[in-house]
Every structure is written in structure tokens, then in C-alpha cells.
Coordinates of N, CA and C and ligand atoms in Angstrom, one line a residue:
M1 N 239.5 78.9 66.3 CA 239.6 78.6 64.9 C 241.0 78.4 64.6
L2 N 241.4 77.3 64.1 CA 242.8 77.0 63.8 C 243.2 77.8 62.5
K3 N 244.5 78.3 62.6 CA 245.0 79.1 61.4 C 245.8 78.2 60.5
V4 N 245.4 78.1 59.2 CA 245.9 77.2 58.3 C 246.7 77.9 57.2
A5 N 247.9 77.4 56.8 CA 248.6 77.9 55.7 C 248.5 76.8 54.6
V6 N 248.2 77.3 53.3 CA 248.1 76.3 52.2 C 249.3 76.6 51.3
F7 N 250.0 75.5 50.9 CA 251.1 75.7 49.9 C 250.6 75.2 48.6
V8 N 250.8 76.0 47.6 CA 250.4 75.7 46.2 C 251.5 75.9 45.2
S9 N 251.4 75.3 44.0 CA 252.3 75.5 43.0 C 251.6 75.8 41.6
G10 N 250.3 75.6 41.6 CA 249.6 75.8 40.4 C 248.2 76.5 40.5
S11 N 247.2 75.9 39.9 CA 245.9 76.5 39.8 C 245.2 76.8 41.1
G12 N 245.4 75.9 42.1 CA 244.9 76.2 43.4 C 243.4 75.9 43.5
S13 N 242.9 74.9 42.7 CA 241.5 74.6 42.9 C 241.2 73.9 44.2
N14 N 242.1 73.2 44.7 CA 242.0 72.6 46.1 C 242.0 73.7 47.1
L15 N 242.8 74.7 46.9 CA 242.9 75.9 47.8 C 241.5 76.5 47.8
Q16 N 240.9 76.7 46.6 CA 239.6 77.3 46.5 C 238.5 76.5 47.2
S17 N 238.6 75.2 47.2 CA 237.7 74.4 47.9 C 237.8 74.6 49.4
L18 N 239.0 74.9 49.9 CA 239.2 75.1 51.3 C 238.7 76.5 51.7
I19 N 238.9 77.5 50.8 CA 238.4 78.9 51.0 C 236.9 78.9 51.1
D20 N 236.3 78.1 50.2 CA 234.8 78.1 50.1 C 234.1 77.3 51.3
Y21 N 234.9 76.4 51.9 CA 234.4 75.5 52.9 C 234.2 76.3 54.3
N22 N 233.0 76.1 54.9 CA 232.7 76.8 56.1 C 233.0 75.8 57.3
G23 N 234.2 75.9 57.8 CA 234.5 74.8 58.8 C 235.2 75.4 60.0
S24 N 236.0 74.5 60.7 CA 236.6 75.0 62.0 C 238.1 75.4 61.8
F25 N 238.3 76.0 60.6 CA 239.6 76.5 60.3 C 239.5 77.8 59.5
E26 N 240.6 78.5 59.5 CA 240.6 79.7 58.6 C 241.9 79.7 57.8
I27 N 241.8 79.9 56.5 CA 243.0 80.0 55.6 C 243.6 81.3 55.8
S28 N 244.7 81.4 56.6 CA 245.4 82.6 57.0 C 246.5 83.0 56.1
L29 N 247.0 82.0 55.3 CA 248.2 82.3 54.5 C 248.3 81.3 53.4
V30 N 248.7 81.8 52.2 CA 249.0 81.0 51.1 C 250.5 81.2 50.7
I31 N 251.2 80.1 50.5 CA 252.6 80.2 50.1 C 252.8 79.4 48.8
S32 N 253.5 80.0 47.8 CA 253.7 79.3 46.6 C 255.2 79.4 46.2
D33 N 255.7 78.3 45.6 CA 257.1 78.3 45.1 C 257.1 78.7 43.6
K34 N 255.9 79.0 43.1 CA 255.8 79.5 41.7 C 255.2 80.9 41.7
K35 N 256.0 81.8 41.1 CA 255.5 83.3 41.2 C 254.2 83.5 40.5
D36 N 254.0 82.7 39.4 CA 252.8 82.9 38.6 C 251.6 81.9 38.9
A37 N 251.8 81.2 40.1 CA 250.7 80.3 40.5 C 249.4 81.0 40.6
Y38 N 248.4 80.4 39.9 CA 247.0 81.1 40.0 C 246.5 81.0 41.5
G39 N 247.0 80.1 42.2 CA 246.6 80.0 43.6 C 246.9 81.2 44.4
L40 N 248.0 81.9 44.0 CA 248.3 83.2 44.7 C 247.2 84.3 44.3
K41 N 246.8 84.2 43.1 CA 245.7 85.1 42.7 C 244.4 84.8 43.4
R42 N 244.1 83.6 43.6 CA 242.9 83.2 44.4 C 243.0 83.8 45.8
A43 N 244.2 83.7 46.4 CA 244.4 84.2 47.7 C 244.1 85.7 47.7
K44 N 244.7 86.4 46.8 CA 244.6 87.9 46.6 C 243.1 88.2 46.5
N45 N 242.4 87.4 45.7 CA 240.9 87.7 45.4 C 240.1 87.6 46.7
H46 N 240.6 86.8 47.7 CA 239.9 86.7 48.9 C 240.5 87.4 50.1
G47 N 241.5 88.3 49.8 CA 242.1 89.1 50.9 C 242.9 88.2 51.8
I48 N 243.5 87.1 51.3 CA 244.3 86.2 52.2 C 245.7 86.5 51.9
K49 N 246.5 86.6 53.0 CA 247.9 86.9 52.9 C 248.6 85.8 52.1
N50 N 249.4 86.3 51.1 CA 250.1 85.3 50.2 C 251.5 85.7 50.0
E51 N 252.3 84.7 49.9 CA 253.8 84.9 49.7 C 254.3 84.0 48.6
Y52 N 255.1 84.6 47.7 CA 255.9 83.8 46.7 C 257.2 83.7 47.4
I53 N 257.6 82.4 47.7 CA 258.9 82.1 48.2 C 259.5 81.0 47.3
G54 N 260.4 81.5 46.4 CA 260.9 80.6 45.4 C 262.3 80.9 45.0
K55 N 262.7 80.2 43.9 CA 264.2 80.4 43.5 C 264.5 81.8 43.1
E56 N 263.5 82.6 42.6 CA 263.8 83.9 42.1 C 264.1 84.9 43.3
N57 N 263.4 84.7 44.4 CA 263.6 85.7 45.5 C 264.4 85.1 46.6
F58 N 264.5 83.7 46.6 CA 265.4 83.1 47.6 C 266.2 81.9 46.9
P59 N 267.2 82.3 46.1 CA 267.9 81.3 45.3 C 268.5 80.2 46.2
N60 N 268.9 80.5 47.4 CA 269.6 79.5 48.2 C 268.5 78.7 49.0
I61 N 268.6 77.4 48.8 CA 267.5 76.5 49.3 C 267.4 76.7 50.9
Q62 N 268.5 76.8 51.5 CA 268.5 77.0 53.0 C 267.7 78.3 53.4
N63 N 268.0 79.3 52.7 CA 267.4 80.6 53.0 C 265.9 80.5 52.7
R64 N 265.6 79.8 51.6 CA 264.2 79.6 51.2 C 263.4 78.9 52.3
N65 N 264.0 77.8 52.8 CA 263.3 77.1 53.9 C 263.2 77.9 55.2
D66 N 264.2 78.6 55.5 CA 264.2 79.5 56.7 C 263.1 80.6 56.6
E67 N 263.0 81.1 55.3 CA 261.9 82.1 55.1 C 260.5 81.5 55.3
I68 N 260.4 80.3 54.7 CA 259.0 79.7 54.9 C 258.7 79.5 56.4
L69 N 259.7 79.0 57.1 CA 259.5 78.8 58.6 C 259.2 80.2 59.3
R70 N 259.9 81.2 58.9 CA 259.8 82.5 59.5 C 258.4 83.0 59.3
V71 N 257.9 82.9 58.0 CA 256.6 83.4 57.7 C 255.5 82.6 58.4
L72 N 255.7 81.3 58.5 CA 254.7 80.5 59.2 C 254.6 80.9 60.7
K73 N 255.7 81.2 61.3 CA 255.7 81.6 62.7 C 255.1 83.0 62.8
E74 N 255.5 83.8 61.9 CA 255.0 85.2 61.9 C 253.5 85.3 61.9
N75 N 252.9 84.3 61.2 CA 251.5 84.3 61.1 C 250.8 83.3 62.0
D76 N 251.5 82.8 63.0 CA 250.9 81.9 64.0 C 250.1 80.7 63.4
I77 N 250.8 80.1 62.4 CA 250.1 79.0 61.7 C 250.1 77.8 62.5
D78 N 248.9 77.1 62.6 CA 248.7 75.9 63.4 C 248.9 74.6 62.5
F79 N 248.5 74.8 61.3 CA 248.3 73.6 60.4 C 248.7 74.0 59.0
I80 N 249.3 73.1 58.3 CA 249.8 73.3 56.9 C 249.1 72.3 56.0
V81 N 248.6 72.8 54.8 CA 248.0 71.9 53.8 C 248.8 72.1 52.5
L82 N 249.3 70.9 52.0 CA 250.0 71.0 50.7 C 248.9 70.6 49.7
A83 N 248.6 71.6 48.8 CA 247.5 71.4 47.8 C 248.1 71.6 46.4
G84 N 248.7 70.6 45.9 CA 249.4 70.7 44.6 C 250.7 71.4 44.7
F85 N 251.3 71.2 45.8 CA 252.7 71.9 46.0 C 253.7 70.9 45.5
L86 N 254.6 71.4 44.6 CA 255.5 70.5 43.9 C 256.9 70.4 44.5
S87 N 257.2 71.3 45.4 CA 258.5 71.2 46.1 C 258.5 70.3 47.3
I88 N 259.6 69.7 47.6 CA 259.7 68.8 48.8 C 259.8 69.8 50.0
V89 N 259.0 69.5 51.0 CA 259.0 70.3 52.3 C 260.2 69.9 53.1
D90 N 261.0 70.9 53.5 CA 262.2 70.6 54.2 C 262.0 69.9 55.5
E91 N 262.8 69.0 55.9 CA 262.7 68.2 57.1 C 262.5 69.0 58.3
K92 N 263.2 70.2 58.3 CA 263.1 71.1 59.5 C 261.7 71.6 59.7
I93 N 261.0 71.8 58.6 CA 259.6 72.3 58.7 C 258.7 71.1 59.0
V94 N 259.0 69.9 58.5 CA 258.2 68.7 58.8 C 258.3 68.4 60.3
N95 N 259.5 68.6 60.8 CA 259.7 68.3 62.3 C 259.0 69.4 63.1
E96 N 259.1 70.6 62.7 CA 258.5 71.7 63.5 C 257.0 71.6 63.5
Y97 N 256.4 71.0 62.4 CA 254.9 70.9 62.3 C 254.6 69.4 62.2
K98 N 255.2 68.6 63.1 CA 254.9 67.2 63.1 C 253.5 66.8 63.3
N99 N 253.0 66.0 62.4 CA 251.5 65.6 62.4 C 250.6 66.8 62.3
K100 N 251.1 67.9 61.7 CA 250.3 69.1 61.4 C 250.4 69.5 60.0
I101 N 250.9 68.6 59.1 CA 251.0 68.9 57.7 C 250.3 67.8 57.0
I102 N 249.3 68.2 56.1 CA 248.6 67.1 55.3 C 248.8 67.4 53.8
N103 N 248.7 66.4 53.0 CA 248.8 66.5 51.6 C 247.7 65.8 50.9
I104 N 247.3 66.3 49.8 CA 246.2 65.7 48.9 C 247.0 65.1 47.7
H105 N 246.8 63.8 47.5 CA 247.4 63.1 46.4 C 246.3 62.5 45.5
P106 N 246.5 62.7 44.2 CA 245.4 62.2 43.3 C 245.4 60.7 42.9
S107 N 245.7 59.9 43.9 CA 245.5 58.4 43.6 C 245.3 57.7 45.0
L108 N 245.0 56.4 44.9 CA 244.8 55.7 46.1 C 246.2 55.2 46.6
I109 N 246.8 56.0 47.5 CA 248.1 55.6 48.0 C 247.9 54.2 48.7
P110 N 248.8 53.2 48.6 CA 250.2 53.3 48.1 C 250.3 53.1 46.6
S111 N 249.2 53.1 45.8 CA 249.4 52.9 44.4 C 249.7 54.3 43.7
F112 N 250.5 54.3 42.7 CA 250.7 55.5 41.8 C 251.1 56.7 42.6
C113 N 252.1 56.5 43.4 CA 252.6 57.7 44.3 C 254.1 57.6 44.4
G114 N 254.7 58.6 45.1 CA 256.1 58.6 45.2 C 256.8 59.5 44.2
I115 N 258.1 59.5 44.1 CA 258.8 60.4 43.3 C 258.4 60.2 41.8
G116 N 258.1 61.3 41.2 CA 257.7 61.3 39.7 C 256.2 61.2 39.5
F117 N 255.5 60.8 40.6 CA 254.0 60.7 40.4 C 253.4 62.0 40.9
Y118 N 253.1 62.9 40.0 CA 252.4 64.1 40.3 C 251.6 64.6 39.1
G119 N 250.5 65.3 39.3 CA 249.7 65.9 38.3 C 249.2 64.8 37.3
K120 N 249.2 65.1 36.0 CA 248.7 64.2 35.0 C 249.5 62.9 34.9
R121 N 250.7 62.9 35.3 CA 251.5 61.7 35.3 C 250.9 60.6 36.1
V122 N 250.2 61.0 37.2 CA 249.5 60.0 38.0 C 248.4 59.3 37.2
H123 N 247.6 60.2 36.6 CA 246.4 59.7 35.8 C 246.8 58.9 34.6
D124 N 247.9 59.3 34.0 CA 248.5 58.6 32.8 C 248.9 57.2 33.2
A125 N 249.5 57.0 34.4 CA 249.9 55.7 34.9 C 248.7 54.9 35.2
V126 N 247.7 55.5 35.8 CA 246.5 54.8 36.2 C 245.8 54.3 34.9
Y127 N 245.7 55.2 34.0 CA 245.0 54.8 32.7 C 245.7 53.6 32.0
K128 N 247.0 53.7 32.0 CA 247.8 52.7 31.3 C 247.8 51.3 32.0
S129 N 247.5 51.4 33.3 CA 247.6 50.2 34.1 C 246.4 49.3 33.9
G130 N 245.2 50.0 33.5 CA 244.0 49.2 33.3 C 243.2 49.0 34.6
V131 N 243.6 49.6 35.7 CA 242.8 49.5 37.0 C 241.4 50.0 36.7
K132 N 240.4 49.5 37.5 CA 239.0 49.9 37.3 C 238.6 50.9 38.3
F133 N 239.5 51.2 39.3 CA 239.2 52.2 40.3 C 240.4 53.1 40.5
T134 N 240.2 54.3 40.8 CA 241.3 55.2 41.3 C 240.6 56.1 42.3
G135 N 241.3 57.2 42.7 CA 240.7 58.1 43.7 C 241.7 59.1 44.2
A136 N 241.5 59.5 45.4 CA 242.3 60.6 46.0 C 242.6 60.2 47.5
T137 N 243.7 60.6 48.0 CA 244.2 60.3 49.3 C 244.6 61.6 50.1
V138 N 244.1 61.8 51.3 CA 244.7 62.8 52.2 C 245.5 62.1 53.2
H139 N 246.8 62.5 53.3 CA 247.7 61.8 54.3 C 248.6 62.8 55.0
F140 N 249.1 62.4 56.2 CA 250.0 63.3 56.9 C 251.3 63.3 56.1
V141 N 252.0 64.4 56.2 CA 253.3 64.5 55.5 C 254.5 64.2 56.5
D142 N 255.3 63.2 56.1 CA 256.5 62.9 56.9 C 257.7 63.2 56.0
A143 N 258.9 62.6 56.4 CA 260.1 63.0 55.7 C 260.1 62.4 54.3
G144 N 259.2 61.4 54.0 CA 259.2 60.7 52.7 C 258.4 61.5 51.7
V145 N 258.2 60.8 50.5 CA 257.4 61.4 49.4 C 256.1 60.5 49.4
D146 N 255.0 61.1 49.8 CA 253.6 60.4 49.8 C 253.7 59.2 50.7
T147 N 254.4 59.3 51.8 CA 254.6 58.1 52.7 C 253.9 58.3 54.0
G148 N 253.4 59.4 54.4 CA 252.9 59.6 55.7 C 251.6 58.9 55.9
R149 N 251.1 58.8 57.2 CA 249.9 58.0 57.5 C 248.7 58.5 56.7
I150 N 248.0 57.5 56.1 CA 246.8 57.9 55.4 C 245.6 58.3 56.3
I151 N 245.0 59.3 56.0 CA 243.9 59.8 56.9 C 242.5 59.6 56.2
A152 N 242.4 59.8 54.9 CA 241.1 59.7 54.2 C 241.4 59.3 52.8
Q153 N 240.4 58.6 52.2 CA 240.5 58.3 50.8 C 239.1 58.2 50.2
D154 N 238.9 58.5 48.9 CA 237.7 58.3 48.3 C 238.0 57.7 46.9
I155 N 237.0 57.0 46.3 CA 237.3 56.4 45.0 C 236.4 56.8 43.9
V156 N 236.9 56.6 42.7 CA 236.0 56.8 41.5 C 236.3 55.6 40.6
S157 N 235.2 55.2 39.8 CA 235.4 54.1 38.9 C 235.9 54.6 37.6
I158 N 236.6 53.7 36.9 CA 237.1 54.0 35.6 C 236.4 53.1 34.6
T159 N 235.8 53.8 33.5 CA 235.0 53.0 32.5 C 235.9 52.9 31.3
D160 N 235.4 52.1 30.3 CA 236.1 51.9 29.1 C 236.2 53.2 28.2
T161 N 235.3 54.1 28.5 CA 235.2 55.4 27.7 C 236.1 56.5 28.3
D162 N 236.6 56.2 29.5 CA 237.4 57.2 30.2 C 238.7 57.5 29.5
T163 N 239.1 58.8 29.6 CA 240.5 59.1 29.0 C 241.3 59.6 30.2
I164 N 242.5 60.0 30.0 CA 243.4 60.5 31.1 C 242.7 61.8 31.7
D165 N 242.2 62.6 30.7 CA 241.6 63.9 31.2 C 240.3 63.6 32.0
T166 N 239.5 62.7 31.5 CA 238.2 62.5 32.3 C 238.5 61.8 33.7
I167 N 239.5 61.0 33.7 CA 240.0 60.5 35.0 C 240.4 61.6 35.9
A168 N 241.2 62.5 35.4 CA 241.8 63.6 36.2 C 240.6 64.5 36.7
E169 N 239.6 64.7 35.9 CA 238.4 65.5 36.3 C 237.7 64.8 37.4
K170 N 237.4 63.5 37.2 CA 236.7 62.8 38.3 C 237.4 62.8 39.6
V171 N 238.7 62.6 39.5 CA 239.5 62.6 40.8 C 239.5 64.0 41.4
L172 N 239.7 65.0 40.6 CA 239.8 66.4 41.2 C 238.5 66.7 41.9
E173 N 237.4 66.2 41.3 CA 236.1 66.5 41.9 C 236.0 65.9 43.3
I174 N 236.5 64.7 43.5 CA 236.5 64.1 44.9 C 237.5 64.7 45.8
E175 N 238.6 65.2 45.2 CA 239.7 65.9 46.0 C 239.0 67.1 46.7
H176 N 238.2 67.8 45.9 CA 237.6 69.1 46.4 C 236.6 68.8 47.6
K177 N 236.2 67.5 47.7 CA 235.3 67.1 48.8 C 236.1 66.6 50.0
I178 N 237.0 65.7 49.7 CA 237.6 65.0 50.9 C 238.7 65.9 51.6
L179 N 239.3 66.9 50.9 CA 240.3 67.7 51.5 C 239.7 68.6 52.6
P180 N 238.7 69.4 52.2 CA 238.1 70.3 53.3 C 237.5 69.5 54.4
K181 N 236.8 68.5 54.1 CA 236.1 67.7 55.1 C 237.2 67.1 56.1
T182 N 238.3 66.5 55.6 CA 239.3 65.9 56.4 C 240.0 67.0 57.3
L183 N 240.3 68.1 56.7 CA 240.9 69.2 57.4 C 240.0 69.7 58.5
D184 N 238.7 69.8 58.2 CA 237.8 70.3 59.2 C 237.7 69.3 60.4
D185 N 237.7 68.0 60.1 CA 237.6 66.9 61.1 C 238.9 67.0 62.0
L186 N 240.0 67.2 61.4 CA 241.3 67.3 62.1 C 241.3 68.5 63.0
C187 N 240.9 69.7 62.5 CA 241.0 70.9 63.2 C 239.9 70.9 64.4
F188 N 238.8 70.3 64.1 CA 237.8 70.3 65.1 C 238.3 69.5 66.3
K189 N 239.1 68.4 66.1 CA 239.5 67.6 67.2 C 240.7 68.2 68.0
K190 N 241.3 69.2 67.4 CA 242.5 69.8 68.0 C 242.1 70.5 69.3
Ligands
GRF1 C1 245.7 68.0 42.4 O1 245.3 67.0 41.6 C2 246.4 67.4 43.6 O2 245.9 66.2 44.0 C3 247.8 67.3 43.2 O3 248.0 68.5 42.3 C4 246.8 68.9 41.8 C5 246.6 70.3 42.3 O4 245.6 70.9 41.7 N1 248.7 67.3 44.3 P1 245.1 72.4 42.2 O5 246.3 73.3 42.1 O6 244.6 72.3 43.6 O7 244.0 72.8 41.2

């Protein structure tokens, strides 16, 4: 069973979908850059090791990244999932876990992604663009922002009655399906 670390910055509903999924991986560690991230509470509720590693306890960015790497090694982590993680993952970590870090993005990459496209901002841009479909993407993490190789996508249609909030809800629903399934497929092949 591969040992997975999940990085969160907020609610952690994608983390919850991974915890609830019965697959070929175990969520061994949750790391957050936000002390009050509800994702840390979800980890605690399920007895999963969790660490806040952020500006308050590691003000120096280099020390922060070194601590993340140290904790990953200490827990024998095989795979990393970014699930609503808002900090950029240091290149040293990306290189150490080459092709073993995946991210879930709430749009059909290469549309509506890259710097500044996160959370509701993505759905706001989708709504304003007038596109009739959007969706979610699971991709490998490389040194860029949302630029790694695409692994899986799923789509939702956008109707005339949709709002930014209903689009966000529709996309989050498919995120919760494609992330665990994609991670399971990857871990099973390892
Ligand atoms: C999700 O929409 C994800 O695609 C994006 O950030 C959001 C995180 O939501 N990266 P949650 O914290 O998993 O509920």
C-alpha cells in the first residue's frame, strides 16, 4: 500500500474524498501551510498524522521547505497529492518526488489555469468567458504552475441558469470523483 501525503490550505473536501476512498493507497500524512485549515481537523478526526508548516512556525522559506522534506522522509511518503494547496511547492521537493506529485485543478487545463487562477477566481473567469463546458484536471506537478502532464479530466456542462457558485459546486463534485480514482490507478501501477 503506497503511503500518500496530502497538502491542503483550506476546507480539505478533496482530502476527505481520498480518506473515504477504499483504494491501493493510504493517507499517512496531511501537511498544511495554513494553521486553521479545516483539512488539518479532518486529518485529526481520522487519526491521520498532520503538520502545520507555515510562516508562523517556519518564517524562513528555506527552513519551511527543508522541514516539509524532512517530514515527508520521516514518514516514508511515496506520493504527494496537492488538494487545494495554495503555496508553490519548492523545486527541491518537486525534483525529489519527480512524477510522484499530482494536483487537482478546478478547470480543463490548459484553460483557466496558471498564476492567479485558484479557487473561485477560476469559476469567475469561466462564468465570464461564456464557455459551455468546464471541469477538473488531475496533472503531475512540475516546476511550473499547473503545467505538468495531464493525467485525467472530467467535464460538466454550464447552463444559462448557472452561477459562479453552482459552477463551483458542479466542478467540486467531479473533483471528488476523479482525484481518488486517478490516485488509485497511479498507485496500483507502481
Ligand atoms: C478545489 O476546488 C481544488 O480544485 C482547488 O482548490 C479547491 C480545494 O477545495 N485546487 P478543498 O480544500 O479540497 O475542499
